[in-house]
Each structure stands twice: as structure tokens, then as C-alpha cells.
XYZ file of C-alpha atoms in Angstrom:
432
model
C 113.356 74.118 133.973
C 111.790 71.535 131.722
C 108.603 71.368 133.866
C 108.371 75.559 133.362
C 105.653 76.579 131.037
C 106.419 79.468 128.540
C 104.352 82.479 129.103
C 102.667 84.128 126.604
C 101.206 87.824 127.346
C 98.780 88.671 125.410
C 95.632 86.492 123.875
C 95.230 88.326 120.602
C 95.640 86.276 116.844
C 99.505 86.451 117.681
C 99.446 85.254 121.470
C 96.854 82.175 120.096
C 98.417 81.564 116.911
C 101.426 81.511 119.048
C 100.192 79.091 121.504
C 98.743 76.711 118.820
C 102.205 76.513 117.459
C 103.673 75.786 120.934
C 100.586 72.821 121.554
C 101.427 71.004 117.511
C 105.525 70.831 118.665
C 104.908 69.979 122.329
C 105.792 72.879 124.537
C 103.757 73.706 127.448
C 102.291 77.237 127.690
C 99.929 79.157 129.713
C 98.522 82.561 128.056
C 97.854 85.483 130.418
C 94.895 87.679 128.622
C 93.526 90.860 129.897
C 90.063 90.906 128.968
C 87.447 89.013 131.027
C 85.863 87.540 128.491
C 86.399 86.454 124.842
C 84.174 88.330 122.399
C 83.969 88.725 118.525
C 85.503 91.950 118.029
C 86.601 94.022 115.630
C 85.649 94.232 111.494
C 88.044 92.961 108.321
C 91.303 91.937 108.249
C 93.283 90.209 105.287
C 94.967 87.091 105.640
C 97.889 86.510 103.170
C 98.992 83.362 101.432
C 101.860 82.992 103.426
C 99.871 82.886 106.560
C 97.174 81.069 105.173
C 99.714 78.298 104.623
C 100.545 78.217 108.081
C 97.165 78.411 109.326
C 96.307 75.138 107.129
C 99.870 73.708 108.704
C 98.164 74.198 112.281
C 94.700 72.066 111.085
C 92.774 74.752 110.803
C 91.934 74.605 106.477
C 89.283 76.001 104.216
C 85.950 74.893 105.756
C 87.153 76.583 109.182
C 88.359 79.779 107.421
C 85.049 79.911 105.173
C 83.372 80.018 108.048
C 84.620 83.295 109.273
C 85.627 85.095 106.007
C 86.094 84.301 101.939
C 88.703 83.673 99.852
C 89.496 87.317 98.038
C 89.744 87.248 94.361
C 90.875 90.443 93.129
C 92.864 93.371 94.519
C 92.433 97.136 92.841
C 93.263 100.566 93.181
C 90.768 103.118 91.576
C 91.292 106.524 90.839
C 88.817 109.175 92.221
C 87.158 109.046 88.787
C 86.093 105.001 89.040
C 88.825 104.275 86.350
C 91.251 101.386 87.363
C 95.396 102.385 88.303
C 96.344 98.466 89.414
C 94.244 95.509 89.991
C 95.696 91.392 89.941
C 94.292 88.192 91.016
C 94.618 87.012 94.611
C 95.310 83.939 96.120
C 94.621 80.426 94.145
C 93.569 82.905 91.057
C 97.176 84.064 91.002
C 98.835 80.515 91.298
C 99.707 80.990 95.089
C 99.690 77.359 96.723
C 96.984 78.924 98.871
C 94.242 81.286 99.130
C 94.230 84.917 100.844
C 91.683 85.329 102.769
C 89.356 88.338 103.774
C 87.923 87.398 107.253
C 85.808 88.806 110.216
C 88.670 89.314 112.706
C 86.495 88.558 115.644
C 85.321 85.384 114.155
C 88.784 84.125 113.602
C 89.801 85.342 116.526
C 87.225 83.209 118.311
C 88.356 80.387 116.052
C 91.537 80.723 116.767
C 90.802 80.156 121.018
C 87.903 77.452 120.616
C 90.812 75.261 118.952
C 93.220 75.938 121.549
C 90.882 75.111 124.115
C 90.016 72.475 122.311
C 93.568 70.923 122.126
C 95.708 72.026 125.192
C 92.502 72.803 127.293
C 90.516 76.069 129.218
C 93.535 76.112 131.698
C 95.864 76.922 129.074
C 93.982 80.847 128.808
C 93.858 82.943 131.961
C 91.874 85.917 131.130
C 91.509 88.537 133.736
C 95.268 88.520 134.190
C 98.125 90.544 132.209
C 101.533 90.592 132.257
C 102.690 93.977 133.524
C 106.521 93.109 133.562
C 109.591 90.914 133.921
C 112.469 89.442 135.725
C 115.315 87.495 133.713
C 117.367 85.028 135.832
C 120.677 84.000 135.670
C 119.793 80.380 134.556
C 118.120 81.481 131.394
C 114.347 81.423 132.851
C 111.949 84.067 133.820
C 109.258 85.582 136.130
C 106.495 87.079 134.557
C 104.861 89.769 137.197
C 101.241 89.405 136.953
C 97.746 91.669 137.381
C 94.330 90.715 137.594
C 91.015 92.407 137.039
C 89.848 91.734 140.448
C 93.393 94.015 141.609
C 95.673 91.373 142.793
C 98.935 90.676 141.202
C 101.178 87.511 141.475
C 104.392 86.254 139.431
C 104.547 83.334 137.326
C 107.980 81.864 136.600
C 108.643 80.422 133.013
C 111.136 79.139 130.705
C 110.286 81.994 128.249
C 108.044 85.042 127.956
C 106.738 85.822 125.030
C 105.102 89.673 124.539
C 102.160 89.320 121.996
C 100.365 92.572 124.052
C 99.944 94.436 121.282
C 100.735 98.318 120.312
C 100.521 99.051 123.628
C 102.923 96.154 124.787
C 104.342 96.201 128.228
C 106.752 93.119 127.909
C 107.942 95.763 124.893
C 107.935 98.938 127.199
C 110.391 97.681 129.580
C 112.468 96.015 127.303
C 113.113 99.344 124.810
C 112.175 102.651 127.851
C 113.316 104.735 125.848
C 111.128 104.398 122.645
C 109.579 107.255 121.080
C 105.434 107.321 121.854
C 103.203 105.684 119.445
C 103.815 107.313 116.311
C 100.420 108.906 113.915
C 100.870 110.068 110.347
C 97.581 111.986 110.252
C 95.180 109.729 108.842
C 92.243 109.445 110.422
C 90.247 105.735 109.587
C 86.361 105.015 110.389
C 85.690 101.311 109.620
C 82.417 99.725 109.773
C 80.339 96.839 107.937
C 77.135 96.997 105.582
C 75.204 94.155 104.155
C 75.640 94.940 100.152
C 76.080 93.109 96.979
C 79.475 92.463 96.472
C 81.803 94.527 93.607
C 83.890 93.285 90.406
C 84.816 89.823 90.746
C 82.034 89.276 94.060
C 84.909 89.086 96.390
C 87.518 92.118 95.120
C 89.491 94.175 97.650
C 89.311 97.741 95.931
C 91.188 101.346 97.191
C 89.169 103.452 95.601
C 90.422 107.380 96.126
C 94.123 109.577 96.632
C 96.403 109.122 99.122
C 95.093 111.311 101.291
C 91.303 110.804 100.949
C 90.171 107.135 100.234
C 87.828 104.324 100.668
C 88.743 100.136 101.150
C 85.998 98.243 100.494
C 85.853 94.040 100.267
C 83.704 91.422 101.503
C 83.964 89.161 104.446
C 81.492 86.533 104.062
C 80.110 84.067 101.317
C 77.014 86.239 99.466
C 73.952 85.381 101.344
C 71.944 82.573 99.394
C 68.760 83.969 99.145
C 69.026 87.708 98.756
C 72.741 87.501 97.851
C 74.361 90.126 99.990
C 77.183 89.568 101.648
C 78.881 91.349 104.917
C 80.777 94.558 103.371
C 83.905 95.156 104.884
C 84.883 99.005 104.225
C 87.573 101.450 105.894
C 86.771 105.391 105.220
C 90.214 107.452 105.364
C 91.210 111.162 105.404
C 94.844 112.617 105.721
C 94.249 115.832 108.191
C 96.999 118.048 109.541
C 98.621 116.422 112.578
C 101.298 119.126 113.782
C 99.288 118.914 117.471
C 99.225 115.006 117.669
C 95.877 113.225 118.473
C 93.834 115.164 120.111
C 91.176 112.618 121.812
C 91.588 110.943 124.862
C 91.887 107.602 123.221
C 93.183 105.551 120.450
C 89.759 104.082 119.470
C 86.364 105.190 119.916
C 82.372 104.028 118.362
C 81.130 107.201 116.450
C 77.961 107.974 114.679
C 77.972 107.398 110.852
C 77.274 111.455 110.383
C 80.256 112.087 111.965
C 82.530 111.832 108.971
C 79.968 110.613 106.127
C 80.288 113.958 104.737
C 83.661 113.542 103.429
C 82.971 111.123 101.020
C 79.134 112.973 99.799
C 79.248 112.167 95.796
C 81.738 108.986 95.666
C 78.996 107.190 93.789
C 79.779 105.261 90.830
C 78.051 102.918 88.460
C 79.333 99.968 90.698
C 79.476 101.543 93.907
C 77.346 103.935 96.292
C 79.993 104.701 98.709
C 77.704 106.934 101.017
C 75.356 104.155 100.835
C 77.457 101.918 101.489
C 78.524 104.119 104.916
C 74.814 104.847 105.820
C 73.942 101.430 105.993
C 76.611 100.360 108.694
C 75.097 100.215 112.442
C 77.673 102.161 113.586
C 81.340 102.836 112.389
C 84.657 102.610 114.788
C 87.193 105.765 114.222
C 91.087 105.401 114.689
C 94.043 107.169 113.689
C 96.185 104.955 111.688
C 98.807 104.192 114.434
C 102.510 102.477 114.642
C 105.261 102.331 116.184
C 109.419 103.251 115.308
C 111.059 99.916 114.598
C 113.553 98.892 117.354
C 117.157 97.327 116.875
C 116.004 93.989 118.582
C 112.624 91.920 119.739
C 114.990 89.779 122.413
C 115.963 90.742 125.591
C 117.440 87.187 126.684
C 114.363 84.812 127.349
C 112.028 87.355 126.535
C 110.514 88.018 122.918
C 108.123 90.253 121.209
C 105.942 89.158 118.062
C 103.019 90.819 116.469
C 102.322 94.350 117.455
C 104.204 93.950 120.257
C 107.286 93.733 117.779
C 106.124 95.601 114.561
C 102.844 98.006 115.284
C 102.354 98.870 111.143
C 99.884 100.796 109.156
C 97.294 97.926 107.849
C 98.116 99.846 104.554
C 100.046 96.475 103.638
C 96.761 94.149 105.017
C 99.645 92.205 106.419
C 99.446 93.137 110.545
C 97.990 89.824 111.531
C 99.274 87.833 108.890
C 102.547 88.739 109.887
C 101.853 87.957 113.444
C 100.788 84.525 112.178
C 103.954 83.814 110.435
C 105.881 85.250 113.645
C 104.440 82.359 115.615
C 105.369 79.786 113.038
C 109.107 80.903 112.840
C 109.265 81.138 116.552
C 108.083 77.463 116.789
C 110.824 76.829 114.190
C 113.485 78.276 115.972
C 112.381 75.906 119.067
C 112.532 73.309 116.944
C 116.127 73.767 116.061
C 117.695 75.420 119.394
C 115.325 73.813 122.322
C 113.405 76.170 124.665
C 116.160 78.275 125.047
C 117.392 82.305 124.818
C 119.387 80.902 122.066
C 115.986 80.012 119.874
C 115.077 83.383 120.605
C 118.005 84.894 119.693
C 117.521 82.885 116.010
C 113.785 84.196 115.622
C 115.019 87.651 115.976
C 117.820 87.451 113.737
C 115.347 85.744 111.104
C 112.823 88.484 111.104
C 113.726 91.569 113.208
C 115.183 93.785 110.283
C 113.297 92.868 107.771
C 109.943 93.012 108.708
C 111.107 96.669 109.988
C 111.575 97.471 106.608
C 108.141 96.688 106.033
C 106.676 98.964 108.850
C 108.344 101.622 106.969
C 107.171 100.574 103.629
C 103.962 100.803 105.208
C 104.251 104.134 106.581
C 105.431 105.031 103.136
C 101.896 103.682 101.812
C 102.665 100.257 100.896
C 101.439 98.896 98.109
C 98.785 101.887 98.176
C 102.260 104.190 97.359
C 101.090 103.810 93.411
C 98.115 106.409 94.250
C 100.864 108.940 95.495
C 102.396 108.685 92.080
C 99.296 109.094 90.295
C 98.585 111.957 92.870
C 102.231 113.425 91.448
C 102.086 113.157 88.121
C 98.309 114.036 87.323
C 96.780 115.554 90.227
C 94.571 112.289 90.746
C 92.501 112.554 87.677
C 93.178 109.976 84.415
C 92.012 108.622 81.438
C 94.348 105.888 80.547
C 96.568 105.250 83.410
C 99.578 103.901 80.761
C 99.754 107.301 80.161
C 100.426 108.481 83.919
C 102.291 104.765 85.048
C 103.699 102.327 82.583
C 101.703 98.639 83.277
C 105.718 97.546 83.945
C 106.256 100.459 86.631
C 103.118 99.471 88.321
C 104.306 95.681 88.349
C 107.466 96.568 89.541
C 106.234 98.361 92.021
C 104.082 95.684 93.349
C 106.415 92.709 93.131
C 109.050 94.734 95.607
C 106.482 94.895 98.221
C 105.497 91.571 98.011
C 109.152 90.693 98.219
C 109.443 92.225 101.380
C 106.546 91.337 102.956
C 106.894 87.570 102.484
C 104.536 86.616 99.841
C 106.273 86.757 96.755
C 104.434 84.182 95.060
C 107.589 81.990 93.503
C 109.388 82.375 96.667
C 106.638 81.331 99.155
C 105.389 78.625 96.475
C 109.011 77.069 96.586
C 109.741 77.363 100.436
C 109.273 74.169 102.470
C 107.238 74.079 105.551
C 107.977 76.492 108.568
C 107.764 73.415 110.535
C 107.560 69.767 109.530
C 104.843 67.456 109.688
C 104.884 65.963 113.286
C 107.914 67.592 114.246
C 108.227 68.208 118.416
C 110.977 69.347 120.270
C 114.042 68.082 119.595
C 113.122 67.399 115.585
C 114.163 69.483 112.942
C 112.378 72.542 111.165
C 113.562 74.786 108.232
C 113.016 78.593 108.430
């Protein structure tokens, strides 16, 4: 058993962040990854403070992160007539420990596997291959079935298998059969990026809209020195009636700007041209904003989900993959603690199972973005003062809970001690 490798399915930010974790406290793994090839893709994604800290806890600090994104400054929600509902500092502005981060996904996901390589060498990835399945044995280990692009399937046996295969899992499939399909809410997203000069504070996340019908716009890179425009991260949104499910044949799809530019015609402000902004993308991707019902456990003995996998949420919360970061981190905790056993897996899911289903609900509720469905209540969308509509202690309230609950209360996360301990392997201690 101690010779076994755990297997990872899946080579996304979870499945790497994962095996980084399991490289830093000594345990072998071997990732199975379906794509042939490693690419760049994808557009923004936030990166909280709480998995910032981790990230720096793996080696990877500052100058690697400010090479694929910037540190945000400011978040903000704006009503449909430019005037402000909620805006705070982020990150180091707000007294965090650490920064949040606004990042090129693709570029940290590339990060993320030139490390790994780096560290636990190219043998450690096998892409071509997926996990399609599994087989627990009585002694506690398991054999991961297999499939390869070229059509040939084998098994691998393991000490544990660890599901990081996204929405779409099928470690997660056979372990809950009977879950509902992947559930849509009937908003419709169309992401792309623009070269622009950056808004506000030159590095300000800003929901600028309703509920229903709303733009997300925040850079992802440092402003270019000489003509100082910087990547422009934006997501384009619209609520449509969804009594007849999604109607394409897929989940995500490359579309022509004109496609949907039309919705937002006129959302141009003093500080922002938001069909501009739209126009001056290459192309845009379109997806419905997708999860999935929270299940009563990620654990099926020596087999455990993480990231989408385990908790497929509306990225109304910007907290998908840094929760997937901080999934890895307590998992290598609860190795730490319990040995490469069911038992460590049985800890992890204890530790973050229910609450962090809480939080895909939150999210389907809005998230933090639930403030523009009050405004949307109590004044149709349209203010002049918003004390008038939400008292400044409401709207602080309101924004502390979800913080709370989505692990990056600042006091709390200032005050907590490492997921994992400086040097700690197997067989040291960890507090989670």
C-alpha cells in the first residue's frame, strides 16, 4: 500500500493545486488529464485572500501571480444609472494578510502545471487519459478504470482517488447516480477580453446593472507601460425564461460579438463604454451559468471529490477556484493528521462538505450580487442616494455574512494558522 500512488482525475486548478499539495507533504501522485495537451484557456477568474494565502504557502508568491493577473483593489456594485449601491477595498487595501487577485485563468493554470512538473516531474501528468470510474477494495485502496484518447482503457490501482473532473465529474457520477442533471437558473453569460484603460481605482472589480441584466468588468493584467491599457476582463449577463431548459447542444460555445451586443446598446457612462468595451473583444465565449444540487457527502471510502467535482457554483461569489484551492490545502491537512487513509478523507469531508454547500446556495441566491435584488425590490433599479433604498449598515451586514461563509472573513482568516505547517510531511502535524 505505501508504494501506491494516489490518483488524481482531473488536471484542472483543483487536480494541480491538489497535486502540489500532495508533492510539499510527500505523497506520491500521478494525475490522469483528459486533454492532449495543456493550453491557456479560458478568461478571468478571482482569487481570494484565503487562497492566495495558500498559494504563497505552496511557493508560488507575488512575482509568479503578477505574472498572470493583478492584485484587485476595489470591488463595486453600480446601479443601471452609474451611481454606486456597495463598493470596499480588496485584498492588502482592506487589511487582509494577503492580496486577492484577478488573474488570466489559463495563465495560472499553466503556472500552476510548469511548477508541478517542475517539482515531482512530466511523469507525474498523464494527459490523454481520464478516469471513467472506480473500484474500492476491501483493504482501503482503489482501482481507478482508465481511458485514453487513442481508445484504449487500462486500470490503475491507488491508495486514494481523488475526483477533481469538474461539473461534469465521473468519479462524482458514480458515487451519487442518482443526482439531479446539472442544474441552470436562466442566466445566460458571454465573457470575453478587450484591451482598455482600466476603471476607478485602475484595478476595481465593478457589477454594474440588475439582477437580471448586468455587466462584470475588472482587469487582469498590470496597465501596459507605454500606452497604458491593460487586458479587460468583462462577463455580459441576461436572466431569460428557462421553463424548456438549455436549448443548445452544449454547455459552452465561441459566438460572434453581435450575437448578444445588443442587449447592452446605451450602457455608456462617463467612465465606461460598455458596448465598446464588448466590440473590442476578438471574440466572446457564451455559457449558461451552470451548478450543481449539493450532495450529503464528497467520500465514498477512499474516494473524494473537491472542486467542481464537489461544489459546481455560480461564479456569482468569484470564489469557484479559490475554493478548489483551499479544498486541496485542507485535504493535505487531513493527510497530515490521519495518514493516507479513508479516515483522512472522511475528516476533509466533515471539515467542508456542509458548509461550502451552503455557499453553492448562497450563490444561486446571488451571492454577494443579492444587494442588486434588493435595490431591484425596493426601487425598481433606479436611485439617487442609495441610503435612501439600503442603509450603509444593511449593505455591510449583508456583505460580512457572505464572507463568513465563504471563508474569507477578514479577522477570521487573518487569525487562522497555516492549513499546513512549514515543512510538515506525512506523519507531522497540521491544523485545519
Amino acid at each position: 500500500m505505501t508504494d501506491l500512488p494516489v490518483i488524481i482525475a482531473g488536471g484542472g486548478i483543483g487536480g494541480l493545486a491538489t497535486a502540489l499539495t500532495l508533492q510539499q507533504i510527500g505523497v506520491p501522485c500521478i494525475v490522469h488529464e483528459s486533454v492532449r495537451e495543456m493550453r491557456p484557456l479560458g478568461v478571468g477568474i478571482n482569487l481570494q485572500p484565503n487562497a492566495v494565502r495558500e498559494l504563497y504557502d505552496l511557493g508560488i508568491g507575488a512575482a509568479d501571480l503578477d505574472q498572470v493577473g493583478v492584485p484587485a483593489k476595489e470591488w463595486a456594485l453600480v446601479g443601471l444609472n452609474g451611481n454606486d449601491i456597495y463598493s470596499e477595498p480588496r485584498g492588502l487595501l482592506a487589511g487582509y494578510n494577503w492580496p486577492q487577485y484577478a488573474v488570466h485563468r489559463g495563465k495560472l493554470h499553466m503556472l500552476l502545471y510548469s511548477r508541478l512538473v517542475q517539482r515531482a516531474g512530466a511523469d507525474c501528468v498523464r494527459l490523454g487519459s481520464r478516469v471513467s470510474g472506480y473500484e474500492k477494495h476491501a483493504d482501503g485502496s482503489v482501482t481507478a478504470r482508465i481511458e485514453y484518447a487513442d481508445g484504449s482503457r487500462s486500470e490503475q490501482h491507488g491508495r486514494l482517488l481523488i475526483g477533481a473532473d469538474g461539473i461534469h465529474s465521473a468519479v462524482r457520477a458514480q458515487m451519487h447516480p442518482t443526482q439531479p442533471p446539472i442544474h441552470w437558473g436562466g442566466a445566460v453569460m458571454w465573457r470575453g477580453v478587450t484591451w482598455a484603460k482600466p476603471m476607478r481605482t485602475g484595478s476595481s472589480f465593478v457589477g454594474l446593472g440588475t439582477h437580471r441584466h448586468r455587466v462584470v468588468v475588472y482587469p487582469i493584467s498590470h496597465p501596459d507601460p507605454k500606452t497604458g491599457l491593460a487586458l479587460i476582463n468583462w462577463i455580459a449577463e441576461v436572466t431569460m425564461d428557462n421553463t424548456e431548459g438549455w436549448k443548445q447542444t452544449g454547455w459552452f460555445r465561441q459566438v460572434p460579438v453581435a450575437e448578444f451586443a445588443h442587449h447592452f446598446a446605451g450602457w455608456t457612462y462617463d467612465w465606461l463604454d460598455v458596448p465598446a468595451l464588448i466590440a473590442g473583444a476578438d471574440g466572446a465565449y457564451e455559457n449558461p451559468m451552470i451548478d450543481r444540487d449539493p450532495v450529503s457527502t464528497w467520500v465514498d471510502g477512499p474516494v473524494a471529490l473537491m472542486g467542481d467535482a464537489a461544489h459546481a457554483m455560480y461564479p456569482t461569489g468569484s470564489n469557484g477556484a479559490s475554493q478548489a484551492i483551499v479544498d486541496a490545502r485542507v485535504l493535505g491537512a487531513c493527510l497530515l493528521l490521519h495518514g493516507v487513509t479513508p479516515a483522512a478523507l472522511a475528516a476533509y469531508d466533515e471539515k467542508l462538505c456542509a458548509p461550502i454547500s451552503q455557499v453553492i446556495l448562497r450563490n444561486r441566491g446571488a451571492g454577494p450580487f443579492g444587494l442588486l435584488n434588493l435595490v431591484d425590490e425596493r426601487c425598481g433599479g433606479t436611485f439617487t442616494d442609495i441610503d435612501d433604498v439600503i442603509p450603509p449598515a444593511e449593505r455591510d451586514a449583508f456583505m460580512a455574512g457572505y464572507k463568513k461563509a465563504a471563508g474569507f472573513a477578514i479577522e477570521q482568516l487573518n487569525a487562522a494558522p497555516r492549513t499546513i505547517a512549514e515543512g510538515a510531511r506525512v506523519g507531522g502535524l497540521a491544523t485545519i
